[in-house]
Short mmCIF file of C-alpha atoms in Angstrom, two decimals:
data_model
loop_
_atom_site.label_atom_id
_atom_site.label_comp_id
_atom_site.label_asym_id
_atom_site.label_seq_id
_atom_site.Cartn_x
_atom_site.Cartn_y
_atom_site.Cartn_z
CA MET Q 1 0.29 -0.12 0.37
CA GLU Q 2 0.80 3.84 0.10
CA GLU Q 3 0.87 7.01 1.40
CA LYS Q 4 -0.61 9.08 -1.55
CA VAL Q 5 2.24 12.70 -2.01
CA ALA Q 6 1.17 15.95 -3.06
CA ASP Q 7 4.86 16.11 -4.15
CA GLU Q 8 5.49 12.71 -6.42
CA ARG Q 9 10.13 14.40 -6.38
CA ASN Q 10 10.00 13.86 -2.47
CA ARG Q 11 9.49 9.49 -2.80
CA ILE Q 12 12.14 8.20 -2.35
CA GLY Q 13 11.16 4.64 -0.45
CA ASN Q 14 8.06 3.36 1.45
CA ILE Q 15 7.90 3.29 5.47
CA THR Q 16 8.06 0.04 7.20
CA VAL Q 17 5.88 -0.35 10.68
CA LEU Q 18 7.38 -3.33 12.79
CA ARG Q 19 6.34 -4.02 15.51
CA ASP Q 20 8.52 -6.13 19.58
CA SER Q 21 10.31 -3.43 17.37
CA PHE Q 22 13.57 -4.82 20.09
CA ASP Q 23 15.38 -6.39 17.54
CA HIS Q 24 16.01 -2.52 17.55
CA LEU Q 25 16.88 -1.55 20.54
CA ASP Q 26 19.50 -0.70 19.88
CA ALA Q 27 18.76 2.20 16.94
CA VAL Q 28 17.14 2.92 18.98
CA LEU Q 29 18.37 3.57 22.08
CA ASP Q 30 20.79 6.53 19.69
CA LEU Q 31 18.16 7.76 18.24
CA ASN Q 32 16.50 8.32 21.81
CA ARG Q 33 19.74 9.93 23.14
CA ARG Q 34 20.68 12.16 19.73
CA VAL Q 35 16.75 13.53 19.70
CA PHE Q 36 16.18 13.48 24.42
CA SER Q 37 20.33 13.64 24.91
CA GLU Q 38 18.82 10.56 27.68
CA ASP Q 39 19.85 7.25 27.55
CA ARG Q 40 17.02 6.32 29.12
CA LEU Q 41 13.86 4.88 27.60
CA ILE Q 42 12.01 4.32 29.84
CA ASN Q 43 12.12 3.35 33.09
CA ARG Q 44 11.20 0.46 32.38
CA LEU Q 45 10.49 -2.35 29.44
CA ASP Q 46 9.08 -4.88 30.98
CA HIS Q 47 5.56 -3.75 31.10
CA GLU Q 48 2.38 -6.07 30.34
CA PRO Q 49 1.12 -5.50 27.54
CA LEU Q 50 3.93 -3.05 26.12
CA ILE Q 51 3.14 -1.39 22.84
CA PHE Q 52 6.65 -1.04 21.04
CA LEU Q 53 6.80 -0.08 17.52
CA THR Q 54 9.13 1.50 15.31
CA ALA Q 55 9.75 2.92 11.72
CA HIS Q 56 11.67 1.68 8.33
CA CYS Q 57 13.14 4.22 5.47
CA ASN Q 58 15.11 2.71 3.74
CA GLY Q 59 17.03 0.14 6.17
CA ARG Q 60 17.04 3.23 8.38
CA LEU Q 61 15.64 3.15 11.75
CA ALA Q 62 13.11 6.38 10.95
CA GLY Q 63 11.34 6.69 14.03
CA PHE Q 64 9.77 4.37 17.31
CA LYS Q 65 7.28 4.39 20.08
CA ILE Q 66 5.96 2.73 22.42
CA GLY Q 67 3.43 2.57 24.94
CA TYR Q 68 2.69 0.23 27.73
CA ALA Q 69 -0.98 -0.48 30.31
CA LEU Q 70 -1.37 2.19 32.91
CA ASN Q 71 -4.63 0.04 33.72
CA ARG Q 72 -7.18 -2.06 31.96
CA ARG Q 73 -9.05 0.30 29.82
CA VAL Q 74 -6.07 2.81 30.10
CA PHE Q 75 -3.52 2.59 27.78
CA TYR Q 76 -0.34 4.86 27.66
CA SER Q 77 2.00 6.58 24.77
CA ALA Q 78 5.51 6.33 27.19
CA LYS Q 79 7.91 7.55 24.66
CA SER Q 80 7.48 8.31 20.83
CA ALA Q 81 10.73 10.34 18.97
CA THR Q 82 11.12 10.28 14.56
CA ASP Q 83 14.63 11.12 13.03
CA PRO Q 84 14.91 14.61 12.89
CA ALA Q 85 16.33 13.79 8.46
CA PHE Q 86 12.30 12.56 8.51
CA ARG Q 87 10.00 14.89 10.92
CA ASN Q 88 7.57 17.17 9.02
CA ARG Q 89 7.06 13.70 6.65
CA GLY Q 90 3.69 11.24 8.02
CA VAL Q 91 6.03 9.25 10.69
CA SER Q 92 4.99 9.99 13.90
CA ARG Q 93 1.74 10.44 12.24
CA ILE Q 94 1.73 6.08 10.31
CA LEU Q 95 3.30 5.26 14.62
CA MET Q 96 0.58 6.98 16.20
CA ASP Q 97 -2.44 5.33 14.52
CA ALA Q 98 -0.92 2.07 14.62
CA MET Q 99 0.40 2.25 18.10
CA ILE Q 100 -4.45 3.48 18.44
CA HIS Q 101 -4.93 0.61 15.96
CA ASP Q 102 -3.03 -1.87 18.32
CA ALA Q 103 -4.21 -0.58 21.41
CA ILE Q 104 -8.12 -0.42 20.54
CA LEU Q 105 -7.78 -4.55 19.34
CA LEU Q 106 -5.94 -5.58 23.33
CA GLY Q 107 -9.97 -4.04 23.90
CA PHE Q 108 -8.34 -0.44 26.39
CA ARG Q 109 -10.52 2.68 26.38
CA GLU Q 110 -8.74 5.68 26.75
CA MET Q 111 -5.78 6.79 25.61
CA GLN Q 112 -2.96 8.85 27.84
CA TYR Q 113 0.32 10.79 26.67
CA ASP Q 114 2.35 13.57 28.63
CA THR Q 115 4.79 16.08 27.62
CA PHE Q 116 6.09 19.48 28.36
CA PRO Q 117 5.51 21.91 26.45
CA ALA Q 118 7.97 24.52 27.25
CA LEU Q 119 10.55 21.76 25.48
CA TYR Q 120 8.71 19.84 23.50
CA PRO Q 121 5.47 22.73 21.60
CA GLY Q 122 4.19 20.52 19.30
CA MET Q 123 3.10 18.04 21.15
CA ILE Q 124 0.54 19.59 22.30
CA VAL Q 125 -0.48 20.01 18.58
CA VAL Q 126 -0.71 16.58 17.44
CA GLY Q 127 -2.75 15.71 20.24
CA LEU Q 128 -5.32 17.96 19.25
CA LYS Q 129 -5.27 16.74 15.89
CA TYR Q 130 -5.64 13.97 16.86
CA GLY Q 131 -8.58 14.33 19.15
CA PHE Q 132 -6.44 14.35 23.01
CA ARG Q 133 -7.64 16.75 25.30
CA ILE Q 134 -5.74 18.24 28.41
CA LYS Q 135 -6.55 16.24 31.64
CA SER Q 136 -4.12 17.43 34.14
CA LEU Q 137 -1.93 19.98 34.17
CA HIS Q 138 0.86 20.33 36.47
CA TRP Q 139 4.86 22.28 37.47
CA ASN Q 140 6.95 19.38 37.18
CA PRO Q 141 10.47 20.72 38.92
CA ASP Q 142 12.98 17.78 36.53
CA TYR Q 143 11.70 19.16 34.13
CA GLY Q 144 11.66 22.92 34.83
CA ASP Q 145 7.98 22.67 32.56
CA PHE Q 146 4.47 22.29 33.39
CA GLN Q 147 4.22 18.50 32.75
CA VAL Q 148 0.42 17.53 30.35
CA ARG Q 149 -2.19 14.72 30.11
CA LEU Q 150 -3.67 14.79 27.10
CA ALA Q 151 -6.29 11.45 26.62
CA ARG Q 152 -9.03 10.46 24.39
CA GLN Q 153 -11.73 7.73 24.49
CA LEU Q 154 -11.16 5.42 21.63
CA GLN Q 155 -14.29 4.47 20.69
CA ASN Q 156 -15.70 5.90 17.85
CA TRP Q 157 -12.14 6.29 16.64
CA GLN Q 158 -11.10 7.51 13.15
CA SER Q 159 -7.81 7.36 11.55
CA GLN Q 160 -6.17 10.17 10.26
CA PRO Q 161 -6.18 10.62 6.95
CA GLY Q 162 -3.76 9.55 4.69
CA ALA Q 163 -3.79 6.02 7.53
CA ARG Q 164 -4.25 2.77 6.71
CA ASP Q 165 -6.70 0.24 8.08
CA GLU Q 166 -4.03 -2.76 8.03
CA PHE Q 167 -2.36 -1.84 11.20
CA TYR Q 168 -3.52 -5.55 11.81
CA GLU Q 169 -0.60 -6.58 9.61
CA SER Q 170 2.51 -7.11 10.84
CA GLN Q 171 3.67 -4.40 8.90
CA ILE Q 172 3.45 -1.93 7.64
CA SER Q 173 4.63 -0.33 4.42
CA LEU Q 174 3.68 3.24 3.40
CA ARG Q 175 5.62 5.57 1.02
CA CYS Q 176 7.90 7.61 2.86
CA LEU Q 177 8.83 11.18 2.17
CA ARG Q 178 12.68 12.76 1.14
#
């Protein structure tokens, strides 16, 4: 399947989303260091269930997304990053769509995530585009920023324009852009 893009000159290959991405952990940790300047990915990788997604373009890691259950009803998107070379190319949207699909398949009714607006101002905008709403806000002295929790119900969720319904497969191939 192909992602429709406005500018044909920007097509360079396929984005493939993989699940259970521990085979790519070293590349994910490297991207995490480059994007967040920290070694910690998330506090623990032994959550049940854990969704660990990676996006690849032409054999190169383009991004990752990792999340886990807060409880039987709520799924938490813990961390995601897109390689700067692949930003504004739909990688984060594809990963978000895949995680939401997986969370729905696992029976979750709500998805939540935290962000720090002074550090990552675009993450609130992304959430609002996806129908997330601000659930809570508090000062986090460790980050020197407000920590904003966003949440959205997963019932009646519709994928974003250009997203595909084939997220039931173990791999997803879409076009990536230069």
